CSV table of C-alpha atoms in Angstrom, one decimal:
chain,number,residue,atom,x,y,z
A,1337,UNK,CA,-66.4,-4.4,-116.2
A,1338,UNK,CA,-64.2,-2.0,-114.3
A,1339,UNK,CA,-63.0,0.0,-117.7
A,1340,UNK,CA,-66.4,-0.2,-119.3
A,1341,UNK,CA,-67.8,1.7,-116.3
A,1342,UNK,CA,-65.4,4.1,-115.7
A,1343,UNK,CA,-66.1,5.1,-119.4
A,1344,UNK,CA,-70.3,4.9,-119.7
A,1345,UNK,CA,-70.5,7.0,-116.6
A,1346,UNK,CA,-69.8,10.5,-116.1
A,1347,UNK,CA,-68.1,12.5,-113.0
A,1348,UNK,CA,-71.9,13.7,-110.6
A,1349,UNK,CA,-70.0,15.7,-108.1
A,1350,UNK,CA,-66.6,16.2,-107.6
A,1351,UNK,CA,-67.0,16.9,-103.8
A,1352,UNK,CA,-63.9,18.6,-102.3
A,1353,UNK,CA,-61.2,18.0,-104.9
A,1354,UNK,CA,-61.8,21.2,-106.5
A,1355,UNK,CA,-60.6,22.8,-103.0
A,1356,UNK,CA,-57.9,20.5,-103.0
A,1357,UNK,CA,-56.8,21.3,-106.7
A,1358,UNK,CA,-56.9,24.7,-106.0
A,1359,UNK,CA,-54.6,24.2,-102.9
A,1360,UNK,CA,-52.0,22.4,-105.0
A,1361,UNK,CA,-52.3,24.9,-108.0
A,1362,UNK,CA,-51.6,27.5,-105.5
A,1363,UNK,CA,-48.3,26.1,-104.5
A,1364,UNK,CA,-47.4,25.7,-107.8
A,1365,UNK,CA,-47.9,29.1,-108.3
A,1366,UNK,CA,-46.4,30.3,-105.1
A,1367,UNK,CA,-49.0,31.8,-103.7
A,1368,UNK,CA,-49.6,32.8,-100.3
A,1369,UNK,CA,-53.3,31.7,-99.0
A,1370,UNK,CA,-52.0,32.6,-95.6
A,1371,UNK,CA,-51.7,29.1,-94.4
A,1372,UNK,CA,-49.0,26.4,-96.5
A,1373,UNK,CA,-52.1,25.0,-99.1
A,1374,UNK,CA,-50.2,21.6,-99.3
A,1375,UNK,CA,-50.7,20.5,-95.3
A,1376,UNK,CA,-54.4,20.6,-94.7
A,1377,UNK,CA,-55.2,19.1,-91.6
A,1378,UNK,CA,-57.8,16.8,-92.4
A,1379,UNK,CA,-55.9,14.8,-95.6
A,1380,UNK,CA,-52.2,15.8,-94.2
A,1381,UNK,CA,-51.1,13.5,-97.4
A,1382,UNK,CA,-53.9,14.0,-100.0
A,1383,UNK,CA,-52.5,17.4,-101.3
A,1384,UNK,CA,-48.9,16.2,-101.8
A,1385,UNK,CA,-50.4,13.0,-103.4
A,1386,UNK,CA,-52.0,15.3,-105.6
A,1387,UNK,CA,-48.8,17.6,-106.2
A,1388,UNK,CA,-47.0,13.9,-106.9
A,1389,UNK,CA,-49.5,13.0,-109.6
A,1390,UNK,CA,-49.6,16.0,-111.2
A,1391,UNK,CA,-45.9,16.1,-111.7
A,1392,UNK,CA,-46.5,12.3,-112.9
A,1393,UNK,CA,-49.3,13.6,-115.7
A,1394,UNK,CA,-48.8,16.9,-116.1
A,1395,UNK,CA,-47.0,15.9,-119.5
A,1396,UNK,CA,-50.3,14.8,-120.8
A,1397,UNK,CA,-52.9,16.8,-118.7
A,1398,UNK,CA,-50.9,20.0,-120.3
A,1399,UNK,CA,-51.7,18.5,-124.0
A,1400,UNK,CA,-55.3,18.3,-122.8
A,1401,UNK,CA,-55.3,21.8,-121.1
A,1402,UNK,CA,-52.4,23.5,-121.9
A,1403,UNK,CA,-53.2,27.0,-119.9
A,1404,UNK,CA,-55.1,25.4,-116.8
A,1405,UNK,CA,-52.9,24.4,-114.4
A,1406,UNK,CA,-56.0,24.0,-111.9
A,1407,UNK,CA,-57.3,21.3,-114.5
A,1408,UNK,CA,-54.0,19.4,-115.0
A,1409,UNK,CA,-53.9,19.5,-111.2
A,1410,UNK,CA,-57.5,17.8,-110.9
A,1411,UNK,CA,-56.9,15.5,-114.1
A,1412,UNK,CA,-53.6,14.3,-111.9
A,1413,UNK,CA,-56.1,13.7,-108.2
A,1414,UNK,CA,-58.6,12.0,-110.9
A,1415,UNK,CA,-56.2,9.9,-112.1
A,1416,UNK,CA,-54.8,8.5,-108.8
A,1417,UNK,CA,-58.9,7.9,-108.0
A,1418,UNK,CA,-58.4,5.5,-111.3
A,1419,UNK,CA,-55.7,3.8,-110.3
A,1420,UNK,CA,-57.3,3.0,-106.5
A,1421,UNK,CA,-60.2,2.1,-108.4
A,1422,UNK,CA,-58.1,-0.7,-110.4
A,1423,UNK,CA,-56.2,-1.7,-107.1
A,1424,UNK,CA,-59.8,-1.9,-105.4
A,1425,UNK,CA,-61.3,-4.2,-108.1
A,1426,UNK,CA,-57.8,-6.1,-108.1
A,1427,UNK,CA,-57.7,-6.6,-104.4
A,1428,UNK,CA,-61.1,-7.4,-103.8
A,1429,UNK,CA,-60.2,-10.2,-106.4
A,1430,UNK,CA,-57.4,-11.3,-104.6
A,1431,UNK,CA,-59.7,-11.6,-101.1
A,1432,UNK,CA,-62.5,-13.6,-102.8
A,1433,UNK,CA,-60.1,-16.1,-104.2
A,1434,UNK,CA,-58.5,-16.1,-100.6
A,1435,UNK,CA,-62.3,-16.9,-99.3
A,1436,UNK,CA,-62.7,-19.6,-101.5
A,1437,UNK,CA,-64.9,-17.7,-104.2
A,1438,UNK,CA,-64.1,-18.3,-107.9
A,1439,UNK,CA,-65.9,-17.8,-110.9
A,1440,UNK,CA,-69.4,-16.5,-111.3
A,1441,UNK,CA,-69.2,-16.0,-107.6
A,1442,UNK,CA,-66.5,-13.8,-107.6
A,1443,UNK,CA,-67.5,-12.1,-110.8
A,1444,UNK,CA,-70.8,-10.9,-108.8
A,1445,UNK,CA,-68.8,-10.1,-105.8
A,1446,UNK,CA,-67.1,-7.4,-108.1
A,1447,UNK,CA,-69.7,-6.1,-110.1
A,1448,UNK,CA,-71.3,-5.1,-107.0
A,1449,UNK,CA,-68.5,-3.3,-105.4
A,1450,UNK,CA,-67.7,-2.0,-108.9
A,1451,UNK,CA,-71.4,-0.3,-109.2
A,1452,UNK,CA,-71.7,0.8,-105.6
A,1453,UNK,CA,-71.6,4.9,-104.7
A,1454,UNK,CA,-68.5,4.5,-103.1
A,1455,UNK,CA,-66.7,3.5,-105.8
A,1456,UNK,CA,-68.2,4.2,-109.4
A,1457,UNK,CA,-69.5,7.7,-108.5
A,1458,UNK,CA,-65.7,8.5,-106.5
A,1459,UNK,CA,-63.5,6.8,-108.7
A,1460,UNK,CA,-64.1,9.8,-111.1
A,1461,UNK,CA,-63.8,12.5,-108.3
A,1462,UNK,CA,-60.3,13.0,-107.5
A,1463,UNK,CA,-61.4,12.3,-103.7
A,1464,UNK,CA,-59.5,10.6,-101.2
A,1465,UNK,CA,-62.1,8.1,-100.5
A,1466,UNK,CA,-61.3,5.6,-103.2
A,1467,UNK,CA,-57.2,5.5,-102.0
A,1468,UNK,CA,-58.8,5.1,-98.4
A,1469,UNK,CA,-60.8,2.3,-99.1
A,1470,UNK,CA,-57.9,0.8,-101.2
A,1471,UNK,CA,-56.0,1.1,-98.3
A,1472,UNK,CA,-58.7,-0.8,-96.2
A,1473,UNK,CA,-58.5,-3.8,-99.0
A,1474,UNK,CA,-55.1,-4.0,-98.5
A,1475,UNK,CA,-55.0,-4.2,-95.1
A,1476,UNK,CA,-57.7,-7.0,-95.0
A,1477,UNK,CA,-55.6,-8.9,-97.7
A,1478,UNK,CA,-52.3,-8.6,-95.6
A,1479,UNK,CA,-54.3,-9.9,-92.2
A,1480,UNK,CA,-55.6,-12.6,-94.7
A,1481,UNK,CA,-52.1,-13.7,-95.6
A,1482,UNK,CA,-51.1,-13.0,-92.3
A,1483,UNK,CA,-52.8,-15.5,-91.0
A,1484,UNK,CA,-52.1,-18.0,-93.6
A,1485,UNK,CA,-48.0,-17.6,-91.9
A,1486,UNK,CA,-47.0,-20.1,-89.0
A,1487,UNK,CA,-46.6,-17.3,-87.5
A,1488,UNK,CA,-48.2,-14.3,-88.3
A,1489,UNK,CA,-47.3,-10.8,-87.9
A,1490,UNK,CA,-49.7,-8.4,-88.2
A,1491,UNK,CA,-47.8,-5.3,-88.0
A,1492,UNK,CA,-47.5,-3.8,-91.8
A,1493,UNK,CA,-51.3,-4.8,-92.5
A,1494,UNK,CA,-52.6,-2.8,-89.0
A,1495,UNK,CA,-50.3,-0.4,-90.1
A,1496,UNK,CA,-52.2,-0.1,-93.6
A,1497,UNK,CA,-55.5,-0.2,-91.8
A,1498,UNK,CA,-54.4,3.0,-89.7
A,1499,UNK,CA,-53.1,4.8,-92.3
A,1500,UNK,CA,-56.1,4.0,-94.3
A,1501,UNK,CA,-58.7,5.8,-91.5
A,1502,UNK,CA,-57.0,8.9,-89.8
A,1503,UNK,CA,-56.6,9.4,-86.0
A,1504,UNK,CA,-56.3,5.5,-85.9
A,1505,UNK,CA,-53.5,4.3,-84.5
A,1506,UNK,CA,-51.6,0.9,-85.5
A,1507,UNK,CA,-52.7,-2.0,-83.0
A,1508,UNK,CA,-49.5,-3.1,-82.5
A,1509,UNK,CA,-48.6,0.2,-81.0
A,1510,UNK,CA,-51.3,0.4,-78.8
A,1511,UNK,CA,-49.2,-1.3,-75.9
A,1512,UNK,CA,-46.3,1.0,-76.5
């Protein structure tokens, strides 16, 4: 369901990832914006994620648009949106099973996360919302299996959870 989407639907608005690509593109180039492009504030990571999946496709983004760096730089953030999408529907499968759901039950548990806004319109943005929400599956899997442990530790799923939603901090920190 999850392939069949991403292909009948089409990319609405691409929100701030052109910003982004143009950020990374910049680097690549060398060019001073008078601030370091790759180490915006608000997605410290997102632009080096970006810079790390260009690298990755670049080979076949440069096929596709062979004078564009700023495109083989957005095809790379798109990508990465892809693959969170597939780790979404994957984990999302992985909780419902945990829950008890199988079959038709968790077949409509992922059709509807697969057509909601967050992910169908997203997934073809090359925003960081889809990797964040990934993230947030993750770390609800981990405390799932966590608590499944005669004794659980919680640490690496909170820590998910925080990286997942900036200016959180892990729980198990917030003792220190």
């Amino acid at each position: 369901a999850l392939l069949v989407l991403m292909t009948v639907t089409s990319l609405r608005d691409c929100a701030d990832t052109s910003v982004y690509a143009a950020d990374v593109a910049a680097s690549l180039r060398g060019i001073d914006k008078g601030f370091h492009p790759l180490w915006e504030f608000g997605h410290v990571l997102w632009c080096p994620i970006g810079m790390l999946m260009w690298w990755l496709t670049h080979p076949v983004s440069a096929q596709f648009f062979p004078d564009h760096l700023f495109l083989q730089v957005f095809s790379g953030f798109v990508a990465w949106n892809h693959l969170a999408a597939i780790g979404c529907f994957l984990l999302l499968y992985a909780i419902t099973c945990k829950c008890g759901l199988r079959g038709i039950n968790a077949a409509i548990v992922l059709v509807v996360l697969v057509c909601t806004n967050a992910v169908l319109s997203f997934m073809q943005s090359g925003t960081a919302y889809v990797p964040g929400f990934t993230l947030q599956l993750l770390a609800i899997y981990l405390l799932l299996e966590a608590a499944e442990q005669p004794q659980p530790s919680l640490a690496f799923s909170s820590e998910t959870w925080a990286y997942s939603t900036p200016g959180i901090r892990p729980l198990h920190t917030l003792d220190d």
